[in-house]
Short mmCIF file of C-alpha atoms in Angstrom, two decimals:
data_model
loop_
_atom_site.label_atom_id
_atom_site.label_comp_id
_atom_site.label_asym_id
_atom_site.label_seq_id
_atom_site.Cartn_x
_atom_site.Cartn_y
_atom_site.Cartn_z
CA UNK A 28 122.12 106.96 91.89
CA UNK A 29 119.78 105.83 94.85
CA UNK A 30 123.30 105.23 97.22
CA UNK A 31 122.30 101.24 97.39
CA UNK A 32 124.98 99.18 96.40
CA UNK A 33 124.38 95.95 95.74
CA UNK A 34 126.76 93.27 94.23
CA UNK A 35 127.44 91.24 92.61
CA UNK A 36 125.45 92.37 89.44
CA UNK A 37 125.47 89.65 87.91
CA UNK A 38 125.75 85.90 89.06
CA UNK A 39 125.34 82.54 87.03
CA UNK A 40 125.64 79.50 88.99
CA UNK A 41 123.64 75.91 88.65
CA UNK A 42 121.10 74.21 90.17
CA UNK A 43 121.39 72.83 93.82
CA UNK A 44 124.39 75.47 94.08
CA UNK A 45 124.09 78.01 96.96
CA UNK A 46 125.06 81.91 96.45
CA UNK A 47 125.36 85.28 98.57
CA UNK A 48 123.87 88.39 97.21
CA UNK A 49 124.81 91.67 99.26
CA UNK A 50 123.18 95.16 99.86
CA UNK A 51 124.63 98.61 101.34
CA UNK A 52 122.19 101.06 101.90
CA UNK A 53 122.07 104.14 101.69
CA UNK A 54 123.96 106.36 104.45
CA UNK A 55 121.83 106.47 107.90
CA UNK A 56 119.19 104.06 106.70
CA UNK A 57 118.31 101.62 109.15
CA UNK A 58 115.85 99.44 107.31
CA UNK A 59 116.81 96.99 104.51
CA UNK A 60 113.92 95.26 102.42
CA UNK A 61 114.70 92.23 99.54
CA UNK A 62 112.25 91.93 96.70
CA UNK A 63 112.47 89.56 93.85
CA UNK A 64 111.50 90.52 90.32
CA UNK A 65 110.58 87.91 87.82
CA UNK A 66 108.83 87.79 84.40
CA UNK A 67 105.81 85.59 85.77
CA UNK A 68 105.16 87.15 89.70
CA UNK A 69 106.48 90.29 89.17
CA UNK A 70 108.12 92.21 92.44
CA UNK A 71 107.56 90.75 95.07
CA UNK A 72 108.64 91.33 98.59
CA UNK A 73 111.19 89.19 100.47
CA UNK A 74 111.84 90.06 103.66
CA UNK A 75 112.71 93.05 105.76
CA UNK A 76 115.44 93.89 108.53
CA UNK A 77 115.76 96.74 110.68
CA UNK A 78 118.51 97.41 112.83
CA UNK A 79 119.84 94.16 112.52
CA UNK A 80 116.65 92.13 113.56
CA UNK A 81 114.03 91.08 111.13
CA UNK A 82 111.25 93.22 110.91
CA UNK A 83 108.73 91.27 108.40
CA UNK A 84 108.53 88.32 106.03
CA UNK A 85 106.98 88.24 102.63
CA UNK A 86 106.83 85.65 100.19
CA UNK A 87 110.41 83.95 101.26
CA UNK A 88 111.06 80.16 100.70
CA UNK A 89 112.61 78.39 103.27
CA UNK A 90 115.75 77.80 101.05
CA UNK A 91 116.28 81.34 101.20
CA UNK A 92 117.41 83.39 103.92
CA UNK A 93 119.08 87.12 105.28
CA UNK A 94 120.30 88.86 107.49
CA UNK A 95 121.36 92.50 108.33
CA UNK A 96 125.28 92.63 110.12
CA UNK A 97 126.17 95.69 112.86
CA UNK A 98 127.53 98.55 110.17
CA UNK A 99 123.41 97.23 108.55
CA UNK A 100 124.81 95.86 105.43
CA UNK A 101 123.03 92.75 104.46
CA UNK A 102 122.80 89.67 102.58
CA UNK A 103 120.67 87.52 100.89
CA UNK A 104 121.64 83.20 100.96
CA UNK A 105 119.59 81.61 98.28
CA UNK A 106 120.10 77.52 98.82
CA UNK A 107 119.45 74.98 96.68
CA UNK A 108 118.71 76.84 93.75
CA UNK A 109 116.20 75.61 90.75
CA UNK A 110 115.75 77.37 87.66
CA UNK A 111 112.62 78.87 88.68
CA UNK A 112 115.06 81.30 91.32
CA UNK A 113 116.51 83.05 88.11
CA UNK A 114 115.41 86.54 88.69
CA UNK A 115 116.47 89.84 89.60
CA UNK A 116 117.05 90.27 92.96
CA UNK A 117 116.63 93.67 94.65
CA UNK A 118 117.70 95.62 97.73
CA UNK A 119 115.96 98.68 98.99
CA UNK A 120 116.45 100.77 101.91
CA UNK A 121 114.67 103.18 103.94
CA UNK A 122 115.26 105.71 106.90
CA UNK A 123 112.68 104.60 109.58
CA UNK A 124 111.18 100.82 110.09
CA UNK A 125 107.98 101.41 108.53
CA UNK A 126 107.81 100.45 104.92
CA UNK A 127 105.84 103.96 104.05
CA UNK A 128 108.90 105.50 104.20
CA UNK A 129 110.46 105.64 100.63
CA UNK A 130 112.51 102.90 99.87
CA UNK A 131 115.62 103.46 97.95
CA UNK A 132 116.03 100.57 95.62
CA UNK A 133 119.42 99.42 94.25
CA UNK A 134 120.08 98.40 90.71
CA UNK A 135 119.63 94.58 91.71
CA UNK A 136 121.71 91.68 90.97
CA UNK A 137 120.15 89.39 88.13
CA UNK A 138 120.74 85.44 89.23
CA UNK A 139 120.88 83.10 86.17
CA UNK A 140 120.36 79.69 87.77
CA UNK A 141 121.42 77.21 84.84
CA UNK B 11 98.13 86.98 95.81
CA UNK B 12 97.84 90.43 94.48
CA UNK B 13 95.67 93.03 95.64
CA UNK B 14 97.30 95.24 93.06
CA UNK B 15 96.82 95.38 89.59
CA UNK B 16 97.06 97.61 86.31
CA UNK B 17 94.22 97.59 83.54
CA UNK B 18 96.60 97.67 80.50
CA UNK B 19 100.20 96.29 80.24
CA UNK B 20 101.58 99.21 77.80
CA UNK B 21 101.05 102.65 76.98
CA UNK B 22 102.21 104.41 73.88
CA UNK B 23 101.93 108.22 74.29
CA UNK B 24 103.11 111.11 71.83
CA UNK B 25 105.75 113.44 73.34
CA UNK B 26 104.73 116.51 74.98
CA UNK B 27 101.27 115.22 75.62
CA UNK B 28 99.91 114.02 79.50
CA UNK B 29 100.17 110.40 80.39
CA UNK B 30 98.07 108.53 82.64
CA UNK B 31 98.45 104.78 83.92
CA UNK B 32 95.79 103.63 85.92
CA UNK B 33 95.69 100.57 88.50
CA UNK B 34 93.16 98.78 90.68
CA UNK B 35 93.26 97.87 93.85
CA UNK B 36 91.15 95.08 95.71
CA UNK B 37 91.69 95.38 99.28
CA UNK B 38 89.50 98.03 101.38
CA UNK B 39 92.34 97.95 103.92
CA UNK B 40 94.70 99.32 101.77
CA UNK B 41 95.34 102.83 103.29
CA UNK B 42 98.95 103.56 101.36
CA UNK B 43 100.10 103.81 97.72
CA UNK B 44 102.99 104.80 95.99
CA UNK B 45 103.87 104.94 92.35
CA UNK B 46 107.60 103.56 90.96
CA UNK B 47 109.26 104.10 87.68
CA UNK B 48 111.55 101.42 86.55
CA UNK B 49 113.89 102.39 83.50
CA UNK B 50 115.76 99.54 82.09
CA UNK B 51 118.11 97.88 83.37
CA UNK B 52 117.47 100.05 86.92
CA UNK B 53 115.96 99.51 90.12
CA UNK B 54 112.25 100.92 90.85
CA UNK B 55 112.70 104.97 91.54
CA UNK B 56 110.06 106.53 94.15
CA UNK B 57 107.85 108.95 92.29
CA UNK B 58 104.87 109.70 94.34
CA UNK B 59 103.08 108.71 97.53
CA UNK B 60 99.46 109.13 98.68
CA UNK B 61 97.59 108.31 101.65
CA UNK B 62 93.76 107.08 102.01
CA UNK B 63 92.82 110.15 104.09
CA UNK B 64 93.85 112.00 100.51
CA UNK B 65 92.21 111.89 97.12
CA UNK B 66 94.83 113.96 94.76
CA UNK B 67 98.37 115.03 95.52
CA UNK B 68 100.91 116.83 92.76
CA UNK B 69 104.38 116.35 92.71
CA UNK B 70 106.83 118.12 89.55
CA UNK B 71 104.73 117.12 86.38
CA UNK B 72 102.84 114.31 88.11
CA UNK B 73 99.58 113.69 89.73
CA UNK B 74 98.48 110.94 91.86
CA UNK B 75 94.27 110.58 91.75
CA UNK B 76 92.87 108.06 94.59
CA UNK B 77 88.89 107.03 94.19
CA UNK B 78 88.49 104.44 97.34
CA UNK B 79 85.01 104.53 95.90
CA UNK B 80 85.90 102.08 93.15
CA UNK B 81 89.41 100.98 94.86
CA UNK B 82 91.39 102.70 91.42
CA UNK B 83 94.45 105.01 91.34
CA UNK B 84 96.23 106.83 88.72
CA UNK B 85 99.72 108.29 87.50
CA UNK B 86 99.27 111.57 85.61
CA UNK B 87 102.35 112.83 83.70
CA UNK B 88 102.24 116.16 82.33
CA UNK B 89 103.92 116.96 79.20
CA UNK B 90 105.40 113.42 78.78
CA UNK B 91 109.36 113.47 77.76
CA UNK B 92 111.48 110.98 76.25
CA UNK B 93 113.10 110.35 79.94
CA UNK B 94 109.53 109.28 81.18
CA UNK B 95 109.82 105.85 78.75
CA UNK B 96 109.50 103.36 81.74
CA UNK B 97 107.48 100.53 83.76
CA UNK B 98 105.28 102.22 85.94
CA UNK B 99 104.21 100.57 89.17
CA UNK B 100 101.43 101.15 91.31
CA UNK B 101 101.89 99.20 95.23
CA UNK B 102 100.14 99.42 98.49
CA UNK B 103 100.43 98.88 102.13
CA UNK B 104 97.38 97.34 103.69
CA UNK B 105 96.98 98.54 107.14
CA UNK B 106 98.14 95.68 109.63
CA UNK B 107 100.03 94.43 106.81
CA UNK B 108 103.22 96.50 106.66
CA UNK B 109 104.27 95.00 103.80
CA UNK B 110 104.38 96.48 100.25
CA UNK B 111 102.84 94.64 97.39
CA UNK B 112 103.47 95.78 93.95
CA UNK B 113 100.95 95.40 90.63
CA UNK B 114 102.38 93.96 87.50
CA UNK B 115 103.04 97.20 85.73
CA UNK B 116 102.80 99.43 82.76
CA UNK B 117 104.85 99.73 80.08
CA UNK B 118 105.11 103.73 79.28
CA UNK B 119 106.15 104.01 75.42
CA UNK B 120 107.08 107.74 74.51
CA UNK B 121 106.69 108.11 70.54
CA UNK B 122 108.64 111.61 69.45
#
């Protein structure tokens, strides 16, 4: 157990629909990264907060967005969905704000977009 | 796109034998790497890190080999197990790019 939670696990929803995906890291982290996982681009990075304020931007469509709340929790809004969003979805999390730390990665929540 | 990649998609090894999954890299200004396992249906587990001021560093049963020469790294697994059945993934961090990009992975197949 890497102590990220995310939820839900699973989520099926439909095009043009909007849904939440959430992240707790680990105890005392500070720094929460989003990757997506997907048979044809493999992982690739999202987005990253620290603290609360976002620290760095990846390959992130504009229908997607994040942010990291006070007790560092975050979430990930994916708008507008198309098919081509149905991935996994993954939450890591790290001590310090430089991604060389390790990243803890959570078990990932896989989107079905129908 | 990618400065990351592996040169072969799966690996079938016989248990109790050494492993190793090699990767490429195509960016001079990469001056991080780290190695992930990712059992199914699990998020990517840190294994080992190595830094471009390095060439080799050992962790418990694995070895990380870095040649900037040619821009290739390696995974070495000693005595492979049935637990060590995974995707392997090689990333980086390009310096002034703190961002970590991940290669497409290798399938590790452990044959008793």
């Amino acid at each position: 157990d890497s102590g990220v939670t995310q939820t839900p696990k699973h989520l099926i929803t439909a095009t043009g629909q909007r849904v939440t995906l959430r992240c707790s890291p680990r105890s005392g982290d500070l720094s929460v990264y989003w990757y997506q996982q997907s048979l044809d681009q493999g992982l690739q990075f999202l987005i990253q907060y620290y603290n609360g304020e976002e620290r760095a931007k990846g390959n992130i469509l504009e229908r997607f967005s994040a942010q990291q709340f006070p007790d560092l929790h975050s979430e990930l809004n994916l708008s507008s969905l198309e098919l081509g969003d149905s991935a996994l979805y993954f939450c890591a999390s790290s001590v310090g704000v430089s991604p060389k730390n390790i990243q803890y990665f959570g078990a990932g929540t896989r989107l079905s977009v129908l | 796109g990618e400065s990351v990649g592996l040169h072969l998609p799966t690996l079938s090894v016989q248990e109790g034998d050494n492993s190793i999954i090699n990767c490429a890299y195509s960016n001079s200004a990469s001056d991080y790497f780290i190695w992930y396992k990712q059992e199914s249906g699990k998020g990517p587990q840190f294994i080992i890190d190595i830094r471009s001021n390095m060439d080799k560093r050992q962790g418990q049963r694995v070895t990380v080999l870095l040649n900037k020469t040619v821009k290739h790294l390696s995974l070495q697994i000693a005595a492979t197990q049935p637990g060590d059945s995974a995707v392997y993934f090689c990333a980086d961090i390009n310096f002034g790019n703190e961002k970590l990009t991940f290669g497409t992975g290798t399938r590790l197949t452990i044959i008793p």
